[in-house]
Amino acid sequence: MDNLIQQSVIKKISIFPALFILLSIALLHSCKKEYTDVYETVYTDTVEVQGFNNIVSFAVPEPETDDMTYAAVKGDSILVYWPVWKAKPETISPEIALPIKASISPESGESVPFGDEVVYTVTSESGEQRIYTLKVTDQQPPFYFYQTGNNSVILGSTIYLNGDGFFGGLNTQVFLEEADGTRVYELPIPTFAVSTNTYSTTIPNTVDTALYRIKMVHGTRSGYVSDLFNGYDTLQVGYSPMNVARLNARLDVKRGETFTLSGSNIRFLQENTAIMYSTFESPIVYRPLVIESYTLTSITFRIPEDTPAGRYNYWGVKTIVAPVNGRIEEGFGSGTRNIYVTE
């Protein structure tokens, strides 16, 4: 009996640990939470902002036509080559093409001066800016010219320059450049004859005698006279003879006084060479005159104090002149005058 009770107690004692373990597992299992990760996809718009700030094209409408002149956009320059034979406007309203959503100031179609230094600013959609400068160049072909007529002229002569590549509306200047390069003279503004394609101008008396080359500045180009047609490319300029107007009326002058004679081409008078004389004397006696001053158009003489009173109907003075052949020579200018010297 005691053995049965003892075995029963042992069995009960051995069952308790097992029950404890089972209860613990059940308790732990009942307290466990499960977590699930939840991902939510949010869709948004992607905005692509352009950064192009270049000029695609730049076109200039030509006056009174439907034609366009297109510029070359190179680097930061807008290069317009304008033909010289077309009327050049003072202002233009260019048509400008840009990338999508880019802007420009001044705007396309806005009137601006047609010349250098006009500035355009292109702004891209992203706000990036680029500056362009307008540059205008007159597009002109080369020209050539030759002188018609002789290769030697005197002062006051008109010279004619014929050639090809001329455009009558262009600014034109003609120069005489001395062969050795020491002196340059600009001649009067030349006139243009469309029918003969010829420019003409004169050689003023302010030019010195020498051997010259003719230079022409025509628009944006320049060049020297060609020897292609007449065989020479230089021009010899000589002085016209001195001329003093005849004095028909009587001129009374006291000793020590001055008198003035008018004329033309008066130059290079030599000092102490002026004289006057009378053909009524026999033998003829040459009396000295004093050259007080002279210009191209007048001479002022003074009668010396010791000049005998009387009538003098001739006078003369030595000059140094350079005729057409270019050689420096001594000349003698003279004239008939009714000069009466009084006391």
Short mmCIF file of C-alpha atoms in Angstrom, two decimals, residues 155 176 185 187 203-209 212 237 239 267:
data_model
loop_
_atom_site.label_atom_id
_atom_site.label_comp_id
_atom_site.label_asym_id
_atom_site.label_seq_id
_atom_site.Cartn_x
_atom_site.Cartn_y
_atom_site.Cartn_z
CA LEU A 155 48.24 121.75 -111.94
CA LEU A 176 48.30 111.42 -104.95
CA TYR A 185 47.69 114.84 -101.21
CA LEU A 187 42.28 115.46 -104.25
CA ILE A 203 44.68 118.50 -109.26
CA PRO A 204 44.65 121.73 -107.22
CA ASN A 205 47.44 124.29 -107.18
CA THR A 206 48.37 123.27 -103.63
CA VAL A 207 50.03 120.11 -104.98
CA ASP A 208 53.79 120.27 -105.55
CA THR A 209 55.36 119.00 -108.72
CA TYR A 212 53.00 110.35 -108.05
CA VAL A 237 52.53 116.58 -112.12
CA TYR A 239 53.32 123.52 -112.62
CA ARG A 267 55.39 130.55 -106.94
#
